[in-house]
Short mmCIF file of C-alpha atoms in Angstrom, two decimals:
data_model
loop_
_atom_site.label_atom_id
_atom_site.label_comp_id
_atom_site.label_asym_id
_atom_site.label_seq_id
_atom_site.Cartn_x
_atom_site.Cartn_y
_atom_site.Cartn_z
CA MET A 2 -35.66 171.01 93.69
CA THR A 3 -37.66 173.39 91.51
CA GLY A 4 -40.13 175.97 93.02
CA ARG A 5 -42.43 178.45 91.14
CA GLY A 6 -44.24 181.77 91.52
CA LEU A 7 -44.82 184.85 89.89
CA ASP A 8 -42.56 187.59 90.46
CA LEU A 9 -43.18 191.31 90.65
CA HIS A 10 -43.69 191.66 87.05
CA GLY A 11 -46.16 188.90 87.05
CA THR A 12 -44.14 186.38 84.94
CA MET A 13 -44.22 182.98 86.32
CA GLN A 14 -40.68 182.11 87.16
CA SER A 15 -38.91 178.83 88.20
CA PHE A 16 -36.02 178.86 90.62
CA PRO A 17 -34.00 176.50 93.13
CA VAL A 18 -35.55 175.84 96.58
CA GLY A 19 -35.12 173.62 99.27
CA LYS A 20 -37.71 171.11 100.72
CA ASP A 21 -37.98 169.31 104.56
CA LEU A 22 -39.33 166.36 103.40
CA ALA A 23 -40.23 165.74 106.95
CA THR A 24 -42.89 168.58 107.23
CA GLY A 25 -43.38 169.02 103.46
CA THR A 26 -42.51 172.60 103.45
CA SER A 27 -40.53 174.21 100.99
CA TYR A 28 -38.23 177.26 101.52
CA LEU A 29 -36.45 179.82 99.66
CA HIS A 30 -32.97 178.03 99.66
CA GLY A 31 -31.31 175.94 96.80
CA ALA A 32 -28.43 176.09 94.33
CA SER A 33 -27.67 178.60 91.89
CA THR A 34 -25.44 176.17 89.48
CA ALA A 35 -23.52 176.84 86.02
CA ALA A 36 -20.12 176.04 84.71
CA GLY A 37 -20.20 173.34 86.85
CA LYS A 38 -20.44 175.21 90.20
CA SER A 39 -23.11 175.21 92.76
CA VAL A 40 -23.29 178.26 94.84
CA PRO A 41 -26.01 178.09 98.04
CA ILE A 42 -28.67 180.69 97.71
CA ALA A 43 -31.33 181.85 100.21
CA THR A 44 -34.02 184.45 100.33
CA PHE A 45 -35.93 185.89 103.45
CA SER A 46 -38.36 188.69 104.51
CA ALA A 47 -37.52 191.28 107.14
CA GLN A 48 -41.61 191.59 107.23
CA ARG A 49 -41.37 195.19 106.71
CA MET A 50 -39.43 195.77 109.79
CA GLU A 51 -38.09 199.37 110.13
CA GLU A 52 -34.60 199.49 108.38
CA PHE A 53 -32.52 200.73 111.47
CA VAL A 54 -34.00 197.86 113.81
CA TYR A 55 -33.24 195.35 110.72
CA MET A 56 -29.74 196.49 110.43
CA LEU A 57 -29.03 196.13 114.04
CA GLY A 58 -30.12 192.55 114.02
CA ALA A 59 -27.83 191.97 110.93
CA ILE A 60 -24.81 192.78 112.55
CA PHE A 61 -25.51 189.81 114.86
CA GLY A 62 -26.40 187.47 111.94
CA PHE A 63 -30.08 187.89 111.65
CA THR A 64 -31.10 187.55 107.80
CA GLY A 65 -34.88 187.68 108.22
CA TYR A 66 -37.64 185.18 108.29
CA GLU A 67 -38.12 182.08 106.24
CA VAL A 68 -40.09 182.70 102.99
CA SER A 69 -41.79 179.24 102.78
CA THR A 70 -44.71 177.34 101.17
CA LYS A 71 -46.44 174.21 102.23
CA ASN A 72 -48.02 173.96 98.35
CA SER A 73 -47.56 170.56 97.04
CA THR A 74 -46.15 171.94 93.92
CA ASN A 75 -43.57 174.37 95.55
CA PHE A 76 -45.75 177.43 94.45
CA PHE A 77 -44.63 180.34 96.28
CA TYR A 78 -46.80 183.60 96.92
CA ASP A 79 -44.30 186.36 97.69
CA PRO A 80 -43.36 188.03 94.20
CA ALA A 81 -40.69 190.57 95.80
CA ALA A 82 -38.87 186.94 97.47
CA ILE A 83 -39.30 185.23 94.32
CA SER A 84 -37.90 188.22 92.25
CA ALA A 85 -35.01 188.92 94.30
CA HIS A 86 -34.17 184.91 94.51
CA TYR A 87 -34.41 184.40 90.86
CA ASN A 88 -32.19 187.45 89.88
CA SER A 89 -29.28 186.88 92.12
CA ASP A 90 -29.39 183.42 90.64
CA LYS A 91 -29.76 184.74 87.29
CA VAL A 92 -26.81 187.23 88.21
CA ASN A 93 -24.60 184.50 89.89
CA ARG A 94 -24.70 182.36 86.78
CA TYR A 95 -23.55 185.40 84.79
CA TYR A 96 -20.48 185.50 87.16
CA GLN A 97 -20.04 182.16 87.03
CA VAL A 98 -20.16 181.35 83.08
CA ILE A 99 -18.86 184.93 81.67
CA HIS A 100 -16.20 185.53 84.75
CA LYS A 101 -15.51 181.96 85.80
CA ARG A 102 -16.41 183.07 89.40
CA ASN A 103 -17.36 180.87 91.82
CA SER A 104 -19.90 183.25 93.58
CA LEU A 105 -18.99 186.50 94.82
CA ASP A 106 -15.63 185.63 96.67
CA ASN A 107 -14.77 182.57 94.48
CA ASN A 108 -15.19 180.46 97.18
CA GLY A 109 -18.79 179.54 96.94
CA MET A 110 -20.17 182.16 99.38
CA LYS A 111 -23.70 181.58 99.72
CA LEU A 112 -25.62 184.35 98.34
CA ILE A 113 -28.32 186.00 100.94
CA ASN A 114 -31.50 187.99 100.02
CA THR A 115 -33.46 189.73 102.20
CA VAL A 116 -36.77 191.74 100.99
CA HIS A 117 -39.69 193.60 102.94
CA ILE A 118 -36.91 195.73 104.79
CA GLY A 119 -38.52 198.88 106.13
CA VAL A 120 -41.99 200.50 105.82
CA LYS A 121 -41.83 202.33 101.99
CA TRP A 122 -37.80 201.81 102.04
CA ASN A 123 -36.77 203.69 98.60
CA ASN A 124 -33.66 201.61 98.35
CA ALA A 125 -31.50 198.21 98.08
CA GLY A 126 -27.94 197.95 99.52
CA TRP A 127 -25.46 195.53 100.41
CA ASN A 128 -24.17 195.09 103.93
CA GLY A 129 -21.07 192.90 103.62
CA LYS A 130 -22.69 189.73 103.66
CA GLN A 131 -26.16 189.98 102.03
CA MET A 132 -28.36 191.90 99.61
CA MET A 133 -30.99 193.81 101.10
CA TYR A 134 -34.60 195.16 99.13
CA GLY A 135 -36.73 197.85 100.11
CA ASP A 136 -40.42 197.61 98.96
CA GLY A 137 -40.58 201.25 97.72
CA ASP A 138 -43.09 204.06 98.48
CA GLY A 139 -44.99 203.50 95.48
CA ILE A 140 -44.52 206.83 94.33
CA ARG A 141 -40.77 207.23 93.27
CA PHE A 142 -40.14 203.67 93.71
CA ASN A 143 -41.92 200.31 93.56
CA SER A 144 -39.90 197.03 95.05
CA LEU A 145 -36.63 197.23 94.34
CA ALA A 146 -36.10 193.43 94.42
CA GLY A 147 -37.81 193.28 91.03
CA GLY A 148 -35.09 194.90 89.19
CA LEU A 149 -32.62 192.41 87.68
CA ASP A 150 -30.06 195.66 87.27
CA VAL A 151 -30.47 195.91 91.08
CA ALA A 152 -29.85 192.64 91.96
CA GLY A 153 -26.61 192.89 89.23
CA HIS A 154 -25.44 196.38 90.69
CA GLU A 155 -25.86 195.18 94.56
CA MET A 156 -24.04 191.76 94.03
CA THR A 157 -21.48 193.33 92.22
CA HIS A 158 -20.89 195.76 95.83
CA GLY A 159 -20.42 192.35 96.92
CA PHE A 160 -17.79 191.01 94.18
CA ASP A 161 -15.63 194.52 94.93
CA ASP A 162 -16.33 194.16 98.71
CA GLN A 163 -14.69 190.73 98.48
CA GLY A 164 -11.29 192.45 97.01
CA ARG A 165 -11.68 190.77 93.63
CA GLN A 166 -10.37 192.05 90.61
CA TYR A 167 -12.25 191.99 87.18
CA ASP A 168 -10.21 189.36 85.66
CA ALA A 169 -12.27 188.31 82.97
#
């Protein structure tokens, strides 16, 4: 299923989503598909939870709060979440097509993004399981989820973290 929404650059994007048919709610969960392989992808919001609190929760498996919509056209309203979801899908498809990888671990690892970490957090990161994006302080940085290069950088940490060699 496909969702749509405006990213942080004001560009209308289409991206994979999942829908609960019983409730009519769509979520930023879907499949990044290329080269005959499908990789699960999910995007969450930390709702500007302090970085330390979020990181502590992540140790115990907390990925964030669902990003959802009940809009019948699957239109999403969180530009940072849309950007992170779209960019990680795009980077994953690059890894699938160019490097013949089945996700970061070459075994279909789920791609998880979390946006809105911290209050004015000027950073993005990889914690060993997921990509994390701060909203920036509005002076030095805006939301880091908007950068395709940032998504590529963080996902490459994941690629390296999984002990893989650059073989393509």
